[in-house]
CSV table of C-alpha atoms in Angstrom, one decimal:
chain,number,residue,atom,x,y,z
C,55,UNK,CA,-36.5,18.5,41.4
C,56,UNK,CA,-35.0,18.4,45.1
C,57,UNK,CA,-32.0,20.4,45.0
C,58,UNK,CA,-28.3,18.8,46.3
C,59,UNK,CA,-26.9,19.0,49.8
C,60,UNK,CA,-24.4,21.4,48.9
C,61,UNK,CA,-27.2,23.9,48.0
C,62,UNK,CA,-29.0,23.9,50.9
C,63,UNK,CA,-25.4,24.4,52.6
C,64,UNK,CA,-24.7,27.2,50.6
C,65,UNK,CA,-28.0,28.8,51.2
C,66,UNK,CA,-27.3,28.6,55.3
C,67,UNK,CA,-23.7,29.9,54.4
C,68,UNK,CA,-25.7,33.2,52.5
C,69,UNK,CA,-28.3,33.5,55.7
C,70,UNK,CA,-25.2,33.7,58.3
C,71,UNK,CA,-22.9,35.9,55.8
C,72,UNK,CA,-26.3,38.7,55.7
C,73,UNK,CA,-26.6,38.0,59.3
C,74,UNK,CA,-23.2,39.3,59.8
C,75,UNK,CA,-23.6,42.3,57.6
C,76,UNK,CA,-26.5,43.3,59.4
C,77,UNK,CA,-25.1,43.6,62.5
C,78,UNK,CA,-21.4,45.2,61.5
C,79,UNK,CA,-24.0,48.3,60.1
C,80,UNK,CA,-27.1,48.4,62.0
C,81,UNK,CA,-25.7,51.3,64.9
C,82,UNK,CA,-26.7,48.5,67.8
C,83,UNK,CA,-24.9,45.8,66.4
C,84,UNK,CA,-22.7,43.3,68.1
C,85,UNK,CA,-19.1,42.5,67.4
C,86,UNK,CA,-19.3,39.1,68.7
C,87,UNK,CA,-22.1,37.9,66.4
C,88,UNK,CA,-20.8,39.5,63.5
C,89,UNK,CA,-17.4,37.6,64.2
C,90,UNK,CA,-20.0,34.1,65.0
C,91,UNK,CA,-21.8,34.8,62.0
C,92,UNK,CA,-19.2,35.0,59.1
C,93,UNK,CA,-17.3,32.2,61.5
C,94,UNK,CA,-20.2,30.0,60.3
C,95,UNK,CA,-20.8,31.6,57.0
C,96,UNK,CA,-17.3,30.7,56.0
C,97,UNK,CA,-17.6,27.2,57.5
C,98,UNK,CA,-20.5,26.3,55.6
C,99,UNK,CA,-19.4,27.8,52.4
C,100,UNK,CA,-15.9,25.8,52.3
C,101,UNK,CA,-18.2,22.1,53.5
C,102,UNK,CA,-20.3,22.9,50.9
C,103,UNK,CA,-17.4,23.5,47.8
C,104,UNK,CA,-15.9,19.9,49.8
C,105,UNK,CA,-19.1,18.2,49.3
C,106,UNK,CA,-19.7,19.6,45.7
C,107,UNK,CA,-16.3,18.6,44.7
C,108,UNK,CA,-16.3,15.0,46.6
C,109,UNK,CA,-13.8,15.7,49.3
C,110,UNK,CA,-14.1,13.9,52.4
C,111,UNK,CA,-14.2,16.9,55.1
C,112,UNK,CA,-14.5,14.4,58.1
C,113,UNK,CA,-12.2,13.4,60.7
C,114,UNK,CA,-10.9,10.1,61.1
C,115,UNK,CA,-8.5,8.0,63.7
C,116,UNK,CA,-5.2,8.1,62.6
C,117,UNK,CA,-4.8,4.8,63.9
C,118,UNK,CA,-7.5,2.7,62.9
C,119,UNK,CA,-8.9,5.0,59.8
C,120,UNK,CA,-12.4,5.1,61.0
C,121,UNK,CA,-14.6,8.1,61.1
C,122,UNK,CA,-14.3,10.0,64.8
C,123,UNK,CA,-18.3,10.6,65.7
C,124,UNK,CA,-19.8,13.0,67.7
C,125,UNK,CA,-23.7,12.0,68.5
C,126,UNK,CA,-23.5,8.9,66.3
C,127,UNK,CA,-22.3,11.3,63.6
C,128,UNK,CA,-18.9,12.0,61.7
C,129,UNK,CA,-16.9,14.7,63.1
C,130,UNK,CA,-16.4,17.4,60.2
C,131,UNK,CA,-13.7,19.5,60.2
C,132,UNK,CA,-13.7,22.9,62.3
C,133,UNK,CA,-13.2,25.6,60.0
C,134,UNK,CA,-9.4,26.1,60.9
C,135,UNK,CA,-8.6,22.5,59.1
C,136,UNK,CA,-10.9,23.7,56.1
C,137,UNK,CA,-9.1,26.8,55.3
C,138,UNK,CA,-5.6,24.6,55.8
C,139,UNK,CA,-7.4,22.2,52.9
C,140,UNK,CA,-8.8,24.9,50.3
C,141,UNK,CA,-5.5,27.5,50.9
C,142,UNK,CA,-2.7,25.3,51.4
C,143,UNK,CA,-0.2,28.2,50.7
C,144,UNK,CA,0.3,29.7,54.3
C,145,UNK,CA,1.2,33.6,53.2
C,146,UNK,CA,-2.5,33.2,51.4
C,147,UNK,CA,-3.7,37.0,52.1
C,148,UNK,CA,-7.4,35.3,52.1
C,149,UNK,CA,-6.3,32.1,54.3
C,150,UNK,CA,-4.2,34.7,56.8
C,151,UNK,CA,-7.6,37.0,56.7
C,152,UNK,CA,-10.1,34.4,57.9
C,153,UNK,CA,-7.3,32.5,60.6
C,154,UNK,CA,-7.1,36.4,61.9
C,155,UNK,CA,-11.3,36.2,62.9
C,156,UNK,CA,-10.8,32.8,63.7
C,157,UNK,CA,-8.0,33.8,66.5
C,158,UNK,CA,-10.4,36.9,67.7
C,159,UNK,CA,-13.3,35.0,67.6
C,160,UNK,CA,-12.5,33.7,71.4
C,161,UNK,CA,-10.8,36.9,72.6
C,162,UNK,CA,-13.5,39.9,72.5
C,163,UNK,CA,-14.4,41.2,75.5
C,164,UNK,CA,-17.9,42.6,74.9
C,165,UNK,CA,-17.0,46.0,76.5
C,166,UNK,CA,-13.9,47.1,73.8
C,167,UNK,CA,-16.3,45.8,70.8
C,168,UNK,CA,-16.2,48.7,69.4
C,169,UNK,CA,-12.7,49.9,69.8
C,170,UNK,CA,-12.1,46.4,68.5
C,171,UNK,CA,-14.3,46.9,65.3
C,172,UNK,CA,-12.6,50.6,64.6
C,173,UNK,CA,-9.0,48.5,64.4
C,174,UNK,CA,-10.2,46.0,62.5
C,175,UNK,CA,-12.5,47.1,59.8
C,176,UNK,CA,-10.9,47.0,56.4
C,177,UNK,CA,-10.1,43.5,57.6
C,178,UNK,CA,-13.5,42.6,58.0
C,179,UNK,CA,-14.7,44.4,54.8
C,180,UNK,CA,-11.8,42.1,52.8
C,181,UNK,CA,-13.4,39.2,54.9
C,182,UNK,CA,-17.0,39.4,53.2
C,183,UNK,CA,-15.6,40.7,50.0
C,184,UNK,CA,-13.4,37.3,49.8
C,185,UNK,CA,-16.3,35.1,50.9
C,186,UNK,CA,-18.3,36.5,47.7
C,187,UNK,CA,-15.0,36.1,45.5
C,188,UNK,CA,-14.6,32.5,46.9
C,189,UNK,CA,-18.5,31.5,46.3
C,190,UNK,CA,-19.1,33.1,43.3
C,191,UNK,CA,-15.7,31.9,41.6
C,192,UNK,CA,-16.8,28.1,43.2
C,193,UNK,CA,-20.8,27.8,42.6
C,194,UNK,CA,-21.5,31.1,39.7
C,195,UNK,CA,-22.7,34.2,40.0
C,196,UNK,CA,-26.2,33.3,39.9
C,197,UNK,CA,-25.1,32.5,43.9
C,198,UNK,CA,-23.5,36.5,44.0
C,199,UNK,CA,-25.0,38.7,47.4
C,200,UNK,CA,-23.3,41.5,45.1
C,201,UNK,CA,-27.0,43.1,44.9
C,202,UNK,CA,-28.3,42.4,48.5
C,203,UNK,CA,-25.0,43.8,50.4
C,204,UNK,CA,-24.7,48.0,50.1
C,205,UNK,CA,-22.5,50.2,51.0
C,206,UNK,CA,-23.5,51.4,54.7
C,207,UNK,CA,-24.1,55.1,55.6
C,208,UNK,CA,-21.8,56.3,58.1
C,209,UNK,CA,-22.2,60.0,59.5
C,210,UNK,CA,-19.3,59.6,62.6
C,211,UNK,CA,-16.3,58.4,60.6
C,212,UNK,CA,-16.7,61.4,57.8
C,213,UNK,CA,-16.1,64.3,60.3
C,214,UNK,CA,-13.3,65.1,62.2
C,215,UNK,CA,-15.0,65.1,65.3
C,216,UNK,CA,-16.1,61.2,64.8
C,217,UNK,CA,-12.0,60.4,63.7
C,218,UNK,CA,-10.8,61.5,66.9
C,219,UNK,CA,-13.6,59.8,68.6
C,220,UNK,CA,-12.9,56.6,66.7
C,221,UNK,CA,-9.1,57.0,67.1
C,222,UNK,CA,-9.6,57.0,71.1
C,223,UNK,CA,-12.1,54.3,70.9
C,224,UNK,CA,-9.6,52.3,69.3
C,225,UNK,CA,-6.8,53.1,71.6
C,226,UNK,CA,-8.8,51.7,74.3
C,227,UNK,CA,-8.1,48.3,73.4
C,228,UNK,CA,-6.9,46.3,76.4
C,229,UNK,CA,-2.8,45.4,75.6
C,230,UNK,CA,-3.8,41.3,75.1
C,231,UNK,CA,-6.3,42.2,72.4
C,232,UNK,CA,-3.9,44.7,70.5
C,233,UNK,CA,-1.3,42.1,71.1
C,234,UNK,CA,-2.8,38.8,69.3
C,235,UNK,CA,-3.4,41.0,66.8
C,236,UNK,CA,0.3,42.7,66.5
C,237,UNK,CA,1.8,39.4,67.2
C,238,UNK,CA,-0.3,37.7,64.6
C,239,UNK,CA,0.6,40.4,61.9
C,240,UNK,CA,4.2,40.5,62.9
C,241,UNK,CA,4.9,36.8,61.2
C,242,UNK,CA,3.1,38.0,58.1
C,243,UNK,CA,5.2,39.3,55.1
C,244,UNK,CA,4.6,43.2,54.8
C,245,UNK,CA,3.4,42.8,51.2
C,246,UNK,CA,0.8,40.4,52.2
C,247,UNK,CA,-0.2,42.8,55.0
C,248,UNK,CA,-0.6,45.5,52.8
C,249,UNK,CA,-2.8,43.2,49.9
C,250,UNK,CA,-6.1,44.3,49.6
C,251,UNK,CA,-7.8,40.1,50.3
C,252,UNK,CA,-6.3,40.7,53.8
C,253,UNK,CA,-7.2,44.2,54.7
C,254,UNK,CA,-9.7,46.2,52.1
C,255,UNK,CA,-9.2,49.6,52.8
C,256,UNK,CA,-10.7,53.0,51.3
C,257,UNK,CA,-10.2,56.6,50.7
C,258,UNK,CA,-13.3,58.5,50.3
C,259,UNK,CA,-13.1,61.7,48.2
C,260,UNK,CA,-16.2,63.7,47.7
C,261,UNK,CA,-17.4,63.8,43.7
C,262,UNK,CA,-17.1,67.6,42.8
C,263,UNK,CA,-18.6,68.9,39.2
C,264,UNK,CA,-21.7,68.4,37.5
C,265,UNK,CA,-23.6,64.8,38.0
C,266,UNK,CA,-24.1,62.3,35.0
C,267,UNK,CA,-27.3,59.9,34.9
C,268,UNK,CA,-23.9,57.3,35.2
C,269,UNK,CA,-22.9,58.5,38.6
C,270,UNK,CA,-23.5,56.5,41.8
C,271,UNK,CA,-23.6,57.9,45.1
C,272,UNK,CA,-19.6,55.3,45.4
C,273,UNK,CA,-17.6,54.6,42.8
C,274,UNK,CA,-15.3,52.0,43.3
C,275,UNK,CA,-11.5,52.5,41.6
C,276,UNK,CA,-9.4,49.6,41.3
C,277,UNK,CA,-5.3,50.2,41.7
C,278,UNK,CA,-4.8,47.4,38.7
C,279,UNK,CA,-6.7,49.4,36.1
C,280,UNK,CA,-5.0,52.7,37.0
C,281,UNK,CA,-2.3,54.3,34.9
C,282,UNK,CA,1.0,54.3,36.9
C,283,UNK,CA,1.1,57.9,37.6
C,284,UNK,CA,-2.6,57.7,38.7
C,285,UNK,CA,-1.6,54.7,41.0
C,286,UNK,CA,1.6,56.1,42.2
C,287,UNK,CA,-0.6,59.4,43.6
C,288,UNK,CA,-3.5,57.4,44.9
C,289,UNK,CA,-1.0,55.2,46.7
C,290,UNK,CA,0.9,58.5,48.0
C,291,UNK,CA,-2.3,60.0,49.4
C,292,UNK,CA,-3.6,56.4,51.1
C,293,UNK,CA,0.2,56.3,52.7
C,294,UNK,CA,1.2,60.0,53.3
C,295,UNK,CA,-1.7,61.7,53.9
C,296,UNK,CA,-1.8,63.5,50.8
C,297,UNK,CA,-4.2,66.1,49.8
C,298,UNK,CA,-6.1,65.5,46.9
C,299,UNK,CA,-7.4,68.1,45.4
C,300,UNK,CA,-9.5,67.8,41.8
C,301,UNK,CA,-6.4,67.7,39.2
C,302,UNK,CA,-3.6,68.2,41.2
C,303,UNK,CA,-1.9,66.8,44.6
C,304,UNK,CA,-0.2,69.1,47.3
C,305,UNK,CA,2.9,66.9,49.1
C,306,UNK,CA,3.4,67.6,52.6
C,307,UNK,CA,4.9,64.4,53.9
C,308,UNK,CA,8.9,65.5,53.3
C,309,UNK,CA,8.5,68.7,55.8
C,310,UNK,CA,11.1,68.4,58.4
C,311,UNK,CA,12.1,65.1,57.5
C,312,UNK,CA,15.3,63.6,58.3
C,313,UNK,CA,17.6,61.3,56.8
C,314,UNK,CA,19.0,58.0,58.4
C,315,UNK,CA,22.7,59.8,59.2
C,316,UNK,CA,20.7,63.0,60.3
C,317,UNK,CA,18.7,60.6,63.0
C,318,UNK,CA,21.7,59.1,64.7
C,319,UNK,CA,23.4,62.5,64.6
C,320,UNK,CA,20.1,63.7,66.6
C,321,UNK,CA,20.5,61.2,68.6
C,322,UNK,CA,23.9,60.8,69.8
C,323,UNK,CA,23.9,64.6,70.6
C,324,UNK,CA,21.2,63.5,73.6
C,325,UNK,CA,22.9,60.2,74.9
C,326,UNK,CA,26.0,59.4,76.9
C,327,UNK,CA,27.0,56.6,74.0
C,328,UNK,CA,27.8,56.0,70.5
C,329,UNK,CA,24.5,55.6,68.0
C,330,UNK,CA,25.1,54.9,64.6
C,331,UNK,CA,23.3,54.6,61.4
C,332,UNK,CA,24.5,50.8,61.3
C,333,UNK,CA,24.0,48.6,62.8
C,334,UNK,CA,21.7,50.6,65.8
C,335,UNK,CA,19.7,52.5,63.8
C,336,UNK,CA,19.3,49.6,60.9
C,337,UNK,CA,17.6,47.1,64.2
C,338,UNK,CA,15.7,49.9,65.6
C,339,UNK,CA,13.4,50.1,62.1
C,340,UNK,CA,13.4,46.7,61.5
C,341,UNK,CA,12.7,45.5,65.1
C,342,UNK,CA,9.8,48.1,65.9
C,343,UNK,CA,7.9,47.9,62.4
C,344,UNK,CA,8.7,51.7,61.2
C,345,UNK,CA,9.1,50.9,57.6
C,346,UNK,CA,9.7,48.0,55.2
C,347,UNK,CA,13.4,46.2,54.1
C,348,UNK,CA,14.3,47.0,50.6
C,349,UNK,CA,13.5,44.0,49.0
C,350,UNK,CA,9.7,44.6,50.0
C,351,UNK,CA,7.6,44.9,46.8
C,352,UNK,CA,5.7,47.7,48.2
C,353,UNK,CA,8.0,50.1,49.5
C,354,UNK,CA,5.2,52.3,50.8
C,355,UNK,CA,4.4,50.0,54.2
C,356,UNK,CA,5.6,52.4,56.8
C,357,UNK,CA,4.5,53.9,60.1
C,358,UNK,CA,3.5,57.4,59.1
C,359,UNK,CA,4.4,58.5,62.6
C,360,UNK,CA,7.9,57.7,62.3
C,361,UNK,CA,8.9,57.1,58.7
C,362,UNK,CA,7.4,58.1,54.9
C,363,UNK,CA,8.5,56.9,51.6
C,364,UNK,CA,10.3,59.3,49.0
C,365,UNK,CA,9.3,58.1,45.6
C,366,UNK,CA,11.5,61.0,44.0
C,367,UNK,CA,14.4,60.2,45.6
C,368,UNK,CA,13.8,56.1,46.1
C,369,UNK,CA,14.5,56.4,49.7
C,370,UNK,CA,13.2,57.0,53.3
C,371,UNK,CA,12.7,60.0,55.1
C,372,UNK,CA,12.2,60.1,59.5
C,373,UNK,CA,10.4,62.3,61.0
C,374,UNK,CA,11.3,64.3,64.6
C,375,UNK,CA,9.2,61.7,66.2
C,376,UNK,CA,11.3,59.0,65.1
C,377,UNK,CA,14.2,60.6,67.0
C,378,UNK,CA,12.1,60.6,70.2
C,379,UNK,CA,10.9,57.4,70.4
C,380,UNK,CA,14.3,56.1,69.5
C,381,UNK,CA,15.5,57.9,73.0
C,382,UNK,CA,12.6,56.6,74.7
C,383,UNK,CA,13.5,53.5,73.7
C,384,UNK,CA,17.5,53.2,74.1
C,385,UNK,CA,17.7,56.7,75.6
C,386,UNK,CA,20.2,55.3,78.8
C,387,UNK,CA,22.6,52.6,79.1
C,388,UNK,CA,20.4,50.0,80.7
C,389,UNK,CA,17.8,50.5,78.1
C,390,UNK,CA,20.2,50.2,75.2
C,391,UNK,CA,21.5,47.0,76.8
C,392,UNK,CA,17.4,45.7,77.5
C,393,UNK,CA,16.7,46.8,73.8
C,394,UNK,CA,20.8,45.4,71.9
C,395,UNK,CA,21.2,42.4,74.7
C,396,UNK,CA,24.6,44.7,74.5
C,397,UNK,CA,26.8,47.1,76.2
C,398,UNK,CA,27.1,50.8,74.6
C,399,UNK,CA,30.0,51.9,73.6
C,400,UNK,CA,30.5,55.0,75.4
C,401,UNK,CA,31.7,58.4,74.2
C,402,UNK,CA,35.6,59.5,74.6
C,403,UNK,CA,36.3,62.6,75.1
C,404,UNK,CA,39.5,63.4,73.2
C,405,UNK,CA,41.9,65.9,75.3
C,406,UNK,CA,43.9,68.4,73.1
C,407,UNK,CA,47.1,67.0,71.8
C,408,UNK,CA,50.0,67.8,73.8
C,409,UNK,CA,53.4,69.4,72.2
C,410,UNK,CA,56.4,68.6,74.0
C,411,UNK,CA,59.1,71.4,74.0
C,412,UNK,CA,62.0,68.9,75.3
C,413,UNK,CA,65.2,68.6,73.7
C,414,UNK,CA,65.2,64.9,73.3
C,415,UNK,CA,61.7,65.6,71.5
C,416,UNK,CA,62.8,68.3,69.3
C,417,UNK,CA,65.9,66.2,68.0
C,418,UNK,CA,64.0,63.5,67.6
C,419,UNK,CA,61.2,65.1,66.0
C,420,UNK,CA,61.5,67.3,63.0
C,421,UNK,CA,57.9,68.3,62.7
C,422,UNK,CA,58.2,69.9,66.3
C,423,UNK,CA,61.3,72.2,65.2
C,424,UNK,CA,60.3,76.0,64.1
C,425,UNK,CA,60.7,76.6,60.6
C-alpha cells in the first residue's frame, strides 16, 4: 500500500534533522549546515502536520484569492509563516526557539562558527529536542529519532583548559552577531528565556559509588519530578556556581556581597554626584539585564557577574563588580547624562553652622544665651 504525502515529507524532515546532528558533533562539522539542515527539517515537519491535518499551507493573492505560483507551482509557506500558524502565542518558548535559528540562519560568518556554536548550544540542543517533542506528539512515537540521536562525547568542554578555550572562542563573536542575538532576547520575558524549550541546558556531575547493571553512562534528571529542596539546590548550583558534592552543597555565592543601599553608598563615595538606590540604581539593573523584576516567576535569572539570588533571605545580593561597572558606566557627569538623558544632581558640601555672638542675636535668640 503506497504510503501518503505527508509520510514521505516526514521521512525528508528525519534525513535533514540527522543531517544536522551529524554535523553539530562530528569535530569538522559546519555551523551553517547544521543551522540549513534543522531550517529544512523543521520546514518539512510543520508542511507535513498541515497536509496531514488538511490545512492549506499555500500562499495566495490577497486580492484576487488565487494561489501565488512559483514554476507553475503554488507557493508554500516559508517556514517563518508556518511557525506563526502552528504557535500562534508569540512568548511560545518553542516558536521564539526556532524564529532565533531562523534570524541566524542569514547572519554567520563562516569564520566565528564556532564561537557562534559555544553561545548558542543549549539553544540548539532545545531546538532538536522540540522538533522530536513536536513530531512524536503529532505523528506517534513509532516516528521517535529518540534511539538513533546519542549523546555526543566531548573531551574539550569537560576540562578547564577547554572552558577557557571555549569561553574566548565565544567572546570572539563579532558585536552584530552578539547583537541580533541580545537584541532578539531582550524582547523576550525572562521566564521564557530561562524555559528549558528555548534554551536546554546541563550540569554534568560525575556518578561516584558503586555501578548498578541500571546505570547509563547519562542520566537525565528532570526539575518537575524533583522534590522542592532537591530542585531548589540543583537550581542554586546551575545559577550560583554551587559546588555539589555527594550529599551535601557548599554555598559560596553570598562572599562579599553587597546590598542595594551598600552599592550606591560605594558608589557615591567615587563620583562628584548624588547616586541613590532609587530611582538610579533601580534603572541601572533593569536597563543592563543584571537580574530579574520581582514579579518574575523565576527569581534566579541574573548575571552571575554582577548580581545572585538569596533564597534565605528572598532578596538580591551585588557583587564588587557590580559597583565597577556601574562607574564605568555613569562614573562622570556626561556619562550619567548619556546613560539618565538627565543632569546629576551634584554634591553640596555643607559648611559648619555659624553662631552669631551679636546682641541683637542673643536677645532674639534664647537657644544662643549661656545657661
Amino acid at each position: 500500500m503506497a504510503k501518503a504525502r505527508w509520510h514521505h515529507m516526514l521521512m525528508e524532515s528525519q534525513r535533514h534533522v540527522l543531517k544536522a546532528v551529524d554535523e553539530w558533533n562530528c569535530s569538522s562539522g559546519n555551523y551553517s549546515d547544521f543551522l540549513t539542515h534543522m531550517h529544512k527539517a523543521w520546514h518539512y515537519l510543520l508542511h507535513a502536520e498541515f497536509y496531514k491535518d488538511k490545512i492549506d499551507y499555500h500562499y495566495k493573492d490577497p486580492k484576487t484569492g488565487k494561489y501565488q505560483l512559483i514554476d507553475g507551482e503554488p507557493k508554500a509557506w516559508d517556514l517563518e509563516r508556518c511557525l506563526k500558524q502552528r504557535y500562534p502565542n508569540t512568548a511560545d518558548p518553542v516558536r521564539l526557539n526556532a524564529e532565533l535559528f531562523v534570524a541566524l540562519r542569514n547572519k554567520v560568518e563562516h569564520r566565528y562558527e564556532h564561537g557562534l556554536k559555544i553561545v548558542t548550544g543549549g539553544k540548539a540542543q532545545a531546538l532538536v529536542m522540540n522538533y522530536e517533542h513536536e513530531m512524536v506528539a503529532h505523528f506517534g512515537s513509532t516516528y521517535s529519532l529518540a534511539e538513533r540521536l546519542r549523546f555526543p562525547v566531548s573531551l574539550q568542554a569537560l576540562t578547564a583548559e577547554g572552558r577557557d578555550q571555549l569561553r574566548a572562542a565565544a567572546a570572539k563573536l563579532p558585536k552584530r552577531t552578539r547583537d541580533l542575538v541580545a537584541k532578539f532576547e531582550a524582547a523576550i520575558d525572562p521566564a521564557v528565556r530561562d524555559d528549558l524549550k528555548y534554551d536546554y541546558r546541563v550540569r554534568l556531575v560525575p556518578i561516584v559509588g558503586s555501578k548498578t547493571d541500571a546505570d547509563l553512562a547519562i542520566n537525565f534528571v528532570k526539575l518537575d519530578e524533583l522534590s522542592e529542596e532537591e530542585r531548589r539546590v540543583m537550581v542554586e548550583a546551575g545559577r550560583q556556581g554551587t559546588v555539589i558534592i555527594r550529599d551535601r552543597h557548599v554555598e559560596v555565592a553570598d562572599k562579599d556581597k553587597l546590598l542595594p543601599k551598600q552599592v550606591a553608598c560605594q558608589v557615591e563615595a567615587q563620583v562628584p554626584f548624588e547616586f541613590h538606590v532609587h530611582p538610579e540604581h533601580t534603572e541601572m539593573w533593569r536597563r543592563l539585564a543584571v537580574r530579574p523584576p520581582k514579579s518574575v516567576a523565576n527569581p534566579y535569572d541574573t548575571d552571575p557577574r554582577y548580581c545572585i539570588y538569596n533564597e534565605a533571605f528572598k532578596s538580591y545580593a551585588y557583587t564588587p563588580a557590580w559597583v565597577k561597572r556601574i562607574i564605568k558606566e555613569i562614573g562622570t557627569v556626561e556619562k550619567y547624562r548619556a546613560f539618565f538623558g538627565k543632569d546629576p544632581r551634584m554634591k553640596v558640601t555643607k559648611l559648619p553652622r555659624q553662631v552669631s555672638t551679636s546682641p541683637e542675636m542673643s536677645e532674639t535668640n534664647p537657644q544662643s544665651k549661656t545657661a
